[in-house]
Coordinates of C-alpha atoms and ligand atoms in Angstrom, one line a residue:
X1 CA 0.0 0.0 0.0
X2 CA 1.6 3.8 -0.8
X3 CA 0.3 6.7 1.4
X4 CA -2.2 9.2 -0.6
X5 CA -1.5 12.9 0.3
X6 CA -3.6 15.7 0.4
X7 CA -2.2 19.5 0.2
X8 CA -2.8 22.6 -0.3
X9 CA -1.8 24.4 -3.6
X10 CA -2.4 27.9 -2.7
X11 CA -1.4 30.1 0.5
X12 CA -3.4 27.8 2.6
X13 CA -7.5 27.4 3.6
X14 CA -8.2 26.2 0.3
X15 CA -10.6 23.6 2.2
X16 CA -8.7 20.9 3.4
X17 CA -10.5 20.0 6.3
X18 CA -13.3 19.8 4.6
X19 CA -12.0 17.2 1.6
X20 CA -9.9 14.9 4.7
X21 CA -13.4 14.6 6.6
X22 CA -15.2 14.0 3.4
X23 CA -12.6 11.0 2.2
X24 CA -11.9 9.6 5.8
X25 CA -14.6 6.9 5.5
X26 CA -12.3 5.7 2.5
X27 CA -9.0 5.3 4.6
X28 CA -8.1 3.6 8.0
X29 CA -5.6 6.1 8.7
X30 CA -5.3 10.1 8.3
X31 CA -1.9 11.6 9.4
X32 CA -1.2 15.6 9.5
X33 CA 2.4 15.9 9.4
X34 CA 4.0 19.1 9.7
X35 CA 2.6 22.6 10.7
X36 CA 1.0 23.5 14.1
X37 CA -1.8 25.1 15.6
X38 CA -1.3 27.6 12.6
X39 CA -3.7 25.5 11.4
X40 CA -7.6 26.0 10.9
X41 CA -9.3 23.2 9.3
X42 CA -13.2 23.2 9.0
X43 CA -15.8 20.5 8.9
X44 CA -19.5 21.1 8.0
X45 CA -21.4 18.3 8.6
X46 CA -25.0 17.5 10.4
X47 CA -26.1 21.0 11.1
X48 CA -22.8 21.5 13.3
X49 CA -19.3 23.4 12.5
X50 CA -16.1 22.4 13.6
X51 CA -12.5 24.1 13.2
X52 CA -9.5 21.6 14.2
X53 CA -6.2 22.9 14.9
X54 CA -3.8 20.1 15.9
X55 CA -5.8 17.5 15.3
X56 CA -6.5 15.2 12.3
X57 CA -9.7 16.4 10.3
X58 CA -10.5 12.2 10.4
X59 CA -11.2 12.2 14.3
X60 CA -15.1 12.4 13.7
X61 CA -15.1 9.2 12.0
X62 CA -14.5 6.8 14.7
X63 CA -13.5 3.9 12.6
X64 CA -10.7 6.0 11.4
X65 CA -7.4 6.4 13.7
X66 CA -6.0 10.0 13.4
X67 CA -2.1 10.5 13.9
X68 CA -0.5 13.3 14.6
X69 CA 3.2 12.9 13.1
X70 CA 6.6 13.9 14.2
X71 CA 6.6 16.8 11.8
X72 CA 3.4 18.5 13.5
X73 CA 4.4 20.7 16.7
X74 CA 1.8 21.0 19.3
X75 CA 0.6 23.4 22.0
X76 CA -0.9 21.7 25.0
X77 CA -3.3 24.3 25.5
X78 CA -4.8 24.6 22.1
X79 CA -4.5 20.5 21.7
X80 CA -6.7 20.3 25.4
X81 CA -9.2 23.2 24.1
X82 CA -9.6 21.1 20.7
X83 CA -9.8 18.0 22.6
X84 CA -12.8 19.2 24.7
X85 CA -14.9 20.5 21.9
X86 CA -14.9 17.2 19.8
X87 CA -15.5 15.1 22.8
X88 CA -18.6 17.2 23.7
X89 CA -20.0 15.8 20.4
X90 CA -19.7 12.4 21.5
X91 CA -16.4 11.1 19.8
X92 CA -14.1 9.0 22.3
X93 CA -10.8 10.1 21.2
X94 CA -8.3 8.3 23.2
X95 CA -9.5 5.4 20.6
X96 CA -8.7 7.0 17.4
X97 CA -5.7 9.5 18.3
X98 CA -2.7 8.8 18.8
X99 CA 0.7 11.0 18.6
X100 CA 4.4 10.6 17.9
X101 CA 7.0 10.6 20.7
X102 CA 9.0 12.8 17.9
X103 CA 6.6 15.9 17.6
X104 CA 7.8 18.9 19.2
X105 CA 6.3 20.9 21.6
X106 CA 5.3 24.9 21.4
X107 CA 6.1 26.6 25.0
X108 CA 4.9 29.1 26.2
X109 CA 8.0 31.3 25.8
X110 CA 7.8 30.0 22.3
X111 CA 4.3 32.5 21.5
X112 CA 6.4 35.1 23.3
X113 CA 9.5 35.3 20.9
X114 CA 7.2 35.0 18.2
X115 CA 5.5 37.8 19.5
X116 CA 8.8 39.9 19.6
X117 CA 9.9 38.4 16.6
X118 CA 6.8 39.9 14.9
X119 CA 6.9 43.5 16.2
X120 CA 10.7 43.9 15.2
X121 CA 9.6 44.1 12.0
X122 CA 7.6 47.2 11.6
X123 CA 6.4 47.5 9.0
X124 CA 7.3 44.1 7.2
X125 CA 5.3 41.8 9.2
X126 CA 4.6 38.7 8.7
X127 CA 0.9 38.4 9.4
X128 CA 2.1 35.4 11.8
X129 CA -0.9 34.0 13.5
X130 CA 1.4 34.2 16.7
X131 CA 1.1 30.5 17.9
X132 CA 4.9 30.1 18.2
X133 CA 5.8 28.2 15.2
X134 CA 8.6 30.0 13.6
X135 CA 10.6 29.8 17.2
X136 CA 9.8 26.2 17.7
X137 CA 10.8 25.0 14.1
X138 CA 13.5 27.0 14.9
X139 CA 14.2 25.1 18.0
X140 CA 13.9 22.0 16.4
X141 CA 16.1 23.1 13.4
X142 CA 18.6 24.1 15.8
X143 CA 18.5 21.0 18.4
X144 CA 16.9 22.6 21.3
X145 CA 13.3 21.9 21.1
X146 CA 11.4 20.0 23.5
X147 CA 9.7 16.8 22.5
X148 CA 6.2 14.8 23.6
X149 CA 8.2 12.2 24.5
X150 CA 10.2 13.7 26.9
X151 CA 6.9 14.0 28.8
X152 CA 8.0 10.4 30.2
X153 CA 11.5 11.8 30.9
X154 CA 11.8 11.6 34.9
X155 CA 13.7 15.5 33.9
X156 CA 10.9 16.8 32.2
X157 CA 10.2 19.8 35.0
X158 CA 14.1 21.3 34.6
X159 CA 14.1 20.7 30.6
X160 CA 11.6 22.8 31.0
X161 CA 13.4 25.8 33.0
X162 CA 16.0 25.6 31.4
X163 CA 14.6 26.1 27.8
X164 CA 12.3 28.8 29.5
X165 CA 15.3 30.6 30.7
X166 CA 17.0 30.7 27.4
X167 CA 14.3 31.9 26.0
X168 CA 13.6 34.6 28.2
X169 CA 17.1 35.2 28.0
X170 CA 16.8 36.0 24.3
X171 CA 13.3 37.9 24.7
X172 CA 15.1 40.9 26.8
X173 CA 17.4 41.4 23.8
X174 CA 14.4 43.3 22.5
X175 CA 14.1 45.7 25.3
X176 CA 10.3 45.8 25.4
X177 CA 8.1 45.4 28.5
X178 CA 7.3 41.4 28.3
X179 CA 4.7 41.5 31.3
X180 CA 2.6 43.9 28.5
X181 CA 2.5 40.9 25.9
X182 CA -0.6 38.5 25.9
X183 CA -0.4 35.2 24.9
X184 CA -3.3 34.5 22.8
X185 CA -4.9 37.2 25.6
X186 CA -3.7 36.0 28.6
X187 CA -0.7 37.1 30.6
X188 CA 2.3 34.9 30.1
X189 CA 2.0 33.5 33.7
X190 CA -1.8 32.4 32.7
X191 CA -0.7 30.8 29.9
X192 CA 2.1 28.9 31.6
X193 CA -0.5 27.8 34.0
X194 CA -3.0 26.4 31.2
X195 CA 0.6 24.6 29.3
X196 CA 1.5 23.1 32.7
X197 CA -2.0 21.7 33.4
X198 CA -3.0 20.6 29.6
X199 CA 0.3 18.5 29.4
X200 CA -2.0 15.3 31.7
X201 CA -4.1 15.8 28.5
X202 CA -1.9 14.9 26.3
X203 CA -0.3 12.2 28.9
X204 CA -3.6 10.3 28.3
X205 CA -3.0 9.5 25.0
X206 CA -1.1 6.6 23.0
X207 CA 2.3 7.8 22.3
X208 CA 3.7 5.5 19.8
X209 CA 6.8 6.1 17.6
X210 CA 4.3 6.8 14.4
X211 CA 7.0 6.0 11.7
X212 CA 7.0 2.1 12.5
X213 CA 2.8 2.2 13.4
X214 CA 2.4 4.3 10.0
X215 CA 4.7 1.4 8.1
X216 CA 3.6 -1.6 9.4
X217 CA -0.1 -0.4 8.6
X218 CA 1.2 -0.3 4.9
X219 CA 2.5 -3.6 5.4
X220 CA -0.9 -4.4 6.7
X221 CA -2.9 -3.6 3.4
X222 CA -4.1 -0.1 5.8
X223 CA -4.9 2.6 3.5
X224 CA -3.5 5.7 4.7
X225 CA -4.0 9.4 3.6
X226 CA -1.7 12.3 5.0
X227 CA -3.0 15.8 5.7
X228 CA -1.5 18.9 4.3
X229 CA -1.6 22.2 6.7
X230 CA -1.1 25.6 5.2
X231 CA -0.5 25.5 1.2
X232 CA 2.3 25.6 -1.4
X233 CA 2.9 28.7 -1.7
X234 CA 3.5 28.9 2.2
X235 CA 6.1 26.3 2.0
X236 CA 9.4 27.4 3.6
X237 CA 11.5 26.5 0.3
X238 CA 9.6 27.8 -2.1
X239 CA 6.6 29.8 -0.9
X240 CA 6.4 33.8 -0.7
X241 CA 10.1 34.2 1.5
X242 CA 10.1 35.4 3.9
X243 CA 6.4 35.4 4.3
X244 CA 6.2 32.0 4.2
X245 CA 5.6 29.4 7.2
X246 CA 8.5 27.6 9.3
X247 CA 7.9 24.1 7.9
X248 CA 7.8 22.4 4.4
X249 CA 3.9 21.9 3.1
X250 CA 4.3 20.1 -0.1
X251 CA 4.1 16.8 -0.6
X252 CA 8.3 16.2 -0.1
X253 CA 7.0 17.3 3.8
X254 CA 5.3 13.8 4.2
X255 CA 8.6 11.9 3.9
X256 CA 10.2 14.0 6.9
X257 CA 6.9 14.9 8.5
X258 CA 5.9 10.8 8.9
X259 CA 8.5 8.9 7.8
X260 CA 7.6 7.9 4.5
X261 CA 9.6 7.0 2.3
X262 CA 9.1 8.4 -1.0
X263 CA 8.4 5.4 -3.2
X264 CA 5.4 4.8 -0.8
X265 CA 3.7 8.2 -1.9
X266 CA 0.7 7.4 -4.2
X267 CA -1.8 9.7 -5.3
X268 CA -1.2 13.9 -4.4
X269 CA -4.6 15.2 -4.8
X270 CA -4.4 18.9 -4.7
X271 CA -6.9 21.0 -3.3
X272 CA -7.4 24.5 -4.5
X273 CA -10.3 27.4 -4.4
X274 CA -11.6 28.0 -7.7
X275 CA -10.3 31.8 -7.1
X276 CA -7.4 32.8 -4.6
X277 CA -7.2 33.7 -1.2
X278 CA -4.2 34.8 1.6
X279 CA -4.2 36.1 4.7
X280 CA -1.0 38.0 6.5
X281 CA 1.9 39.7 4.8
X282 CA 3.2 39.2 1.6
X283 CA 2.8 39.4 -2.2
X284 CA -0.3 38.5 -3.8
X285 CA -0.4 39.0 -7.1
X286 CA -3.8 38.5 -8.2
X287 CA -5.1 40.3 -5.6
X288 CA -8.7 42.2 -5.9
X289 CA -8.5 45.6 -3.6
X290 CA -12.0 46.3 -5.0
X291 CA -15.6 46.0 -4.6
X292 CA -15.0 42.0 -6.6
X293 CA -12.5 41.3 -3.7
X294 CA -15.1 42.1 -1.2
X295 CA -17.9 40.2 -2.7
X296 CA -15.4 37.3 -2.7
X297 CA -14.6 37.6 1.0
X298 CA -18.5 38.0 1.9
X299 CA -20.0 35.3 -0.5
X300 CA -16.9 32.7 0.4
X301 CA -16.9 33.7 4.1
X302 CA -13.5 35.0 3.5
X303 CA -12.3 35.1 7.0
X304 CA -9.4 32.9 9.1
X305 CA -10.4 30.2 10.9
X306 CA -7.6 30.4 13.2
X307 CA -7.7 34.2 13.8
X308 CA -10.4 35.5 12.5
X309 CA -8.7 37.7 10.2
X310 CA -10.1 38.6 6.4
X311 CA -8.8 37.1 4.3
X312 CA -7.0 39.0 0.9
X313 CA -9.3 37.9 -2.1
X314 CA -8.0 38.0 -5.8
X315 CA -8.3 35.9 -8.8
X316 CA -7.1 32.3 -9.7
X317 CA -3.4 32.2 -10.1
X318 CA -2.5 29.4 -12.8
X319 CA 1.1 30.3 -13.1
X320 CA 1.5 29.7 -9.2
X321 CA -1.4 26.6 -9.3
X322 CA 0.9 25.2 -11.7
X323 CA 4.4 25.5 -10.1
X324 CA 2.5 24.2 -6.9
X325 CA 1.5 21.4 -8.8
X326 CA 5.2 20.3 -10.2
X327 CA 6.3 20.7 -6.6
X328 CA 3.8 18.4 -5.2
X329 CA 3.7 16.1 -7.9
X330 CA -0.1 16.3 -8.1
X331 CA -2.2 13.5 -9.7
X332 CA -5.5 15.1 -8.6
X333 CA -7.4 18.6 -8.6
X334 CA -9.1 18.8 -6.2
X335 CA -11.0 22.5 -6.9
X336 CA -13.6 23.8 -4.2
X337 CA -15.8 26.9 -3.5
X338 CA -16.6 27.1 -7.3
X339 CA -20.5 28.6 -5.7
X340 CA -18.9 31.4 -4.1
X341 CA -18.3 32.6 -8.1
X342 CA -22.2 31.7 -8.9
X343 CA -23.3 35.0 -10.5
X344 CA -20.5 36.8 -11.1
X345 CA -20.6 37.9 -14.7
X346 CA -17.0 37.2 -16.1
X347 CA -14.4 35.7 -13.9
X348 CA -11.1 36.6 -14.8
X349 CA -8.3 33.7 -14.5
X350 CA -4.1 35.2 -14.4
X351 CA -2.6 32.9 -17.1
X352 CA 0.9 34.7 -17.0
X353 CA 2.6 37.6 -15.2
X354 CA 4.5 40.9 -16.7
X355 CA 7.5 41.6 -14.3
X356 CA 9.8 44.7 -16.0
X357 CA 8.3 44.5 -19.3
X358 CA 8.8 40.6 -19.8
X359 CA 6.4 38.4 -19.8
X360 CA 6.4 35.1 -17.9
X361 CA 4.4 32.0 -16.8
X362 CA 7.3 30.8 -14.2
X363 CA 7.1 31.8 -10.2
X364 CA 11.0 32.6 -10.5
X365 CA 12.6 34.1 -8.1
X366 CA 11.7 37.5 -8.9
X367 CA 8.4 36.8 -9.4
X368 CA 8.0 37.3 -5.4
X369 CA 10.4 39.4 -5.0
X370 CA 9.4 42.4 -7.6
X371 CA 5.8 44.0 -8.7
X372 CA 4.5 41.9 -10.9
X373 CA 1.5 42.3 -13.0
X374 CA -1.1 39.5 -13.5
X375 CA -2.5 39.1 -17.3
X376 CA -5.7 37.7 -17.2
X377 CA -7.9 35.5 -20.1
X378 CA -11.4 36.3 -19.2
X379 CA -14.3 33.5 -18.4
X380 CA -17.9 34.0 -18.9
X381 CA -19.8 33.4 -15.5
X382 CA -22.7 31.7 -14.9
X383 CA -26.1 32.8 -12.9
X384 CA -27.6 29.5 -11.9
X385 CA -26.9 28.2 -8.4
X386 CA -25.2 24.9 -7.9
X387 CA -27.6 23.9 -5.3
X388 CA -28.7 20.4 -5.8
X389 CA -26.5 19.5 -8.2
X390 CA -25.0 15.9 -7.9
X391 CA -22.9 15.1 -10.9
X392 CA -20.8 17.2 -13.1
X393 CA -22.9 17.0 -16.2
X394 CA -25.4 19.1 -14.5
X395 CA -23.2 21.9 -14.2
X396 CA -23.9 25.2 -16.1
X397 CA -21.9 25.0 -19.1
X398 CA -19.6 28.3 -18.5
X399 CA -18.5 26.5 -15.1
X400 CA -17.4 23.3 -17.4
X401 CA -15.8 25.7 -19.6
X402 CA -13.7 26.8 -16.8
X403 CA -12.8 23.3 -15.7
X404 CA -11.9 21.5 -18.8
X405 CA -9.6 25.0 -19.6
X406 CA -7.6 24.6 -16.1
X407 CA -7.7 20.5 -16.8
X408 CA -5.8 21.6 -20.2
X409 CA -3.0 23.9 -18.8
X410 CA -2.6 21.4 -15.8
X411 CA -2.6 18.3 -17.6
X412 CA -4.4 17.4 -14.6
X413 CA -7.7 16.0 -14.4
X414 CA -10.3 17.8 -11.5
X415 CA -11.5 15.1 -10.2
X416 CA -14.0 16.6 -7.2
X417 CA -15.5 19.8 -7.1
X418 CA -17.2 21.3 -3.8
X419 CA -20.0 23.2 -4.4
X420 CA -21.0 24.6 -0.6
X421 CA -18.9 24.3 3.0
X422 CA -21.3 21.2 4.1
X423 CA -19.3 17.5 4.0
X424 CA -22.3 16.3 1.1
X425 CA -21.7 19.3 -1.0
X426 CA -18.8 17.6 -2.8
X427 CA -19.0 16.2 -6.4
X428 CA -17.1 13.6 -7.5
X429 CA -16.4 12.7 -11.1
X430 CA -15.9 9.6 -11.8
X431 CA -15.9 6.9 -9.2
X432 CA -15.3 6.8 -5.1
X433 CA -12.3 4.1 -6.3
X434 CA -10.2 7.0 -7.4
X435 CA -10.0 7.6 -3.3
X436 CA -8.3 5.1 -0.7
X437 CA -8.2 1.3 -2.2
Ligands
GDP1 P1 -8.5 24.6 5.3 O1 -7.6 25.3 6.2 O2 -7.8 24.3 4.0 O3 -9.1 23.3 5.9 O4 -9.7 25.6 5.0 P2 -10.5 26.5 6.0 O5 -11.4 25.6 6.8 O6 -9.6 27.4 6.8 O7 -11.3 27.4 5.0 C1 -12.2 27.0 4.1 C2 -13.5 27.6 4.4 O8 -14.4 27.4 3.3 C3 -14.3 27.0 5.5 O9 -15.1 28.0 6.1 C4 -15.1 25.9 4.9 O10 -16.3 25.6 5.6 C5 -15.5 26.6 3.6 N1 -15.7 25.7 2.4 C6 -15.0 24.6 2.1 N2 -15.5 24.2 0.9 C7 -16.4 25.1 0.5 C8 -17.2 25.2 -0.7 O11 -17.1 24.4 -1.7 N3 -18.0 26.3 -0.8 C9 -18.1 27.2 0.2 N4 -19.0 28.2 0.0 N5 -17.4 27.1 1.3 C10 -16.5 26.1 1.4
IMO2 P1 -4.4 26.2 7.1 O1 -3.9 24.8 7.4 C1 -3.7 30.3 5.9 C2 0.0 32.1 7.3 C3 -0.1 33.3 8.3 C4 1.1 34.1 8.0 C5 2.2 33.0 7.6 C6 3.1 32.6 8.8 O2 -5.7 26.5 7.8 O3 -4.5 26.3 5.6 P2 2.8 31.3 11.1 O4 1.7 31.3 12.1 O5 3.0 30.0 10.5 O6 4.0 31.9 11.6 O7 2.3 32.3 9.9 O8 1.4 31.9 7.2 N1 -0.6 30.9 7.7 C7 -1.8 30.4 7.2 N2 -2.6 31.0 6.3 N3 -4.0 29.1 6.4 C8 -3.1 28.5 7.3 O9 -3.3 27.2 7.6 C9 -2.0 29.2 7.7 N4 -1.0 28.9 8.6 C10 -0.2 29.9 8.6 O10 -1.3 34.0 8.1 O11 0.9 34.8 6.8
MG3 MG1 -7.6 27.1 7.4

């Protein structure tokens, strides 16, 4: 058996959660593997909402068991929180969660450096979502992170000192006041409270060295499918620079992220919105400023499910969708929110850029790193809603249009479309076989 992956082409909430929940029932196994509490991943599903942070976006499908690799970094507090909700709807987790000794842990000092971190800046921020993931990546790259399974280590309590005291060490290089920086609004001294209580949370789960589980299940005919956080264009290689997350999001993240070894990858299915969305810092370069990018952000519910930010709205970027797609190697579209377009007259699609006069289809290096303007081939809309619409042939023809056009600069076939946030708004052409066995 290989692992099937599912990422994010874009700069991340393409709808990920949504797709993962949607194919769990097709795999005994969904891993995340890199990226942290960063992370918003939302389900629709029986008249509820749910956003998962740390958390596998399989756990409310209790047949399926939901890792959370050594790639993924977690934050007691936010992993308790999460915990809580999805138990209040009934799902026994300790059954179908389990977590790598390898995973490193966010401190609370972490969200403080990343705080400072931030506000050096000025003017050039990142638009971090301030959970601490750039200093513990860092700590991690730079063999001084903490780790769940030195929760069993008898030396746990002065790892933790010590690491504290570094960082605090390092935070009053940046002369500011520290006791006037919240922690995800509480006072560091709260927040160390919540970490050092939440940690017999995460003590009640399996702790397993996920490499040899996730291998032997292979080995075991158990279909697996690992779940991307952020998108491809957030990667740390060869996203935005520096506006760009700490860890790497495409699919070569699965190998480190789970230990996978890269002729087990299978299918890549690629999930993307049908326009383009970012939020934080950084170039964009599709990017609507007008009333369009507005309507985007209001019909699509444009707004971060992790901080509540809006979201920057601008036109689909094939240039970048198709870079993300050689990095990932994908074998599947995967293209959603194509009803938050219903009823816009002519959609506009950027199918190269101009950067100083030349025109290019590549996201070289310059491409982020100058103004660059997007030229656009123009799409007739369509007014009809998608609402009740169950196979592809029933879509208006303008929407098929669309498709079959991206399908022919891919080389990729779309194989599911979402039409609407809920888990049975998802289209599938073809066959369910494409997905797990
Ligand atoms: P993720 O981070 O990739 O899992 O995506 P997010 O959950 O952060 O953002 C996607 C948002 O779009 C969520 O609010 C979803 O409920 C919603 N969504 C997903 N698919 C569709 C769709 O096809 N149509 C509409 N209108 N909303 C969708
Ligand atoms: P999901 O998995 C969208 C963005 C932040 C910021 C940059 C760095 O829900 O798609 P960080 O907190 O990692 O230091 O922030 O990356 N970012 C995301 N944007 N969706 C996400 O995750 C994101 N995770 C991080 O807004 O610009
Ligand atoms: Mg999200």
């Amino acid at each position: 058996m290989n692992v099937d992956v599912l990422i994010g082409l874009q700069w991340g909430d393409e709808g990920k959660g949504k797709v993962v929940d949607f194919l769990s029932p097709h795999y005994d196994i969904v891993a995340r593997f890199q990226g942290g509490p960063n992370a918003g991943h939302t389900l629709e599903f029986d008249g509820s909402k749910h956003v998962l942070h740390t958390v596998p976006s399989g756990i409310f499908h209790p047949a399926t068991m939901n890792v959370i690799g050594n790639g993924v970094i977690i934050d007691p507090v936010i992993f308790a929180r999460e915990i809580a909700r999805i138990e209040k709807h009934g799902i026994n987790t300790r059954k179908n969660l389990i977590i790598s000794r390898r995973a490193h842990l966010i401190l609370p000092s972490h969200l403080l450096l990343d705080a400072l971190f931030e506000n050096a800046r000025g003017d050039n921020k990142i638009g971090s979502t301030l959970k601490g993931i750039g200093p513990t990546y860092t700590d991690k790259v730079s063999r001084q992170g903490m780790r769940i399974g030195d929760l069993d280590d008898r030396e746990f309590d002065s790892l933790y000192s010590a690491n504290k005291a570094r960082h605090l060490a390092w935070a009053s290089l940046y002369h500011q006041d520290i006791s006037a920086i919240m922690l995800q609004g509480l006072s560091f001294a709260e927040y160390e409270q919540q970490w050092l209580g939440a940690l017999s949370v995460i003590r009640a789960y399996e702790r397993v060295d996920s490499e040899y589980y996730l291998n032997e299940s292979l080995d075991n005919g158990r279909r697996i499918l690992a779940e991307g956080a952020q998108g491809s264009m957030l990667d740390l290689d060869f996203g935005s620079y520096p506006f760009v997350t700490s860890s790497n999001t495409i699919t070569a993240g699965v190998c480190a992220g789970l230990g996978i070894a890269p002729r087990r990858i299978g299918k890549v299915m690629g999930v993307f919105k049908a326009y383009c969305t970012r939020v934080g810092g950084g170039p964009f370069p599709t990017e609507l400023k007008d009333e369009t990018g507005e309507f985007l952000r209001k019909r699509g519910n444009e707004y971060g499910s992790t901080t509540g930010r809006p979201r920057r709205c601008g036109w689909l970027d094939l240039p970048a969708l198709r870079y993300a797609i050689m990095l990932n190697g994908v074998t599947h579209l995967l293209m959603m929110k194509a009803d938050v377009l219903n009823g816009v007259p002519e959609i506009n699609l950027c199918t190269s850029y101009k950067v100083n006069d030349q025109y290019t289809d590549h996201m070289d290096y310059s491409v982020f790193s100058e103004r660059v303007q997007p030229v656009y081939e123009q799409f007739r809309g369509w007014k009809q809603s998608l609402e009740g619409i169950d196979r592809f042939e029933q879509f208006p023809e303008a929407l098929k249009t669309y498709i079959t056009f991206l399908e022919e600069k891919t080389g990729v076939e779309v194989a599911l479309i979402s039409t609407g946030p809920n888990r049975n708004q998802t289209i599938i052409r073809g066959d369910m076989s494409l997905f797990g066995r």
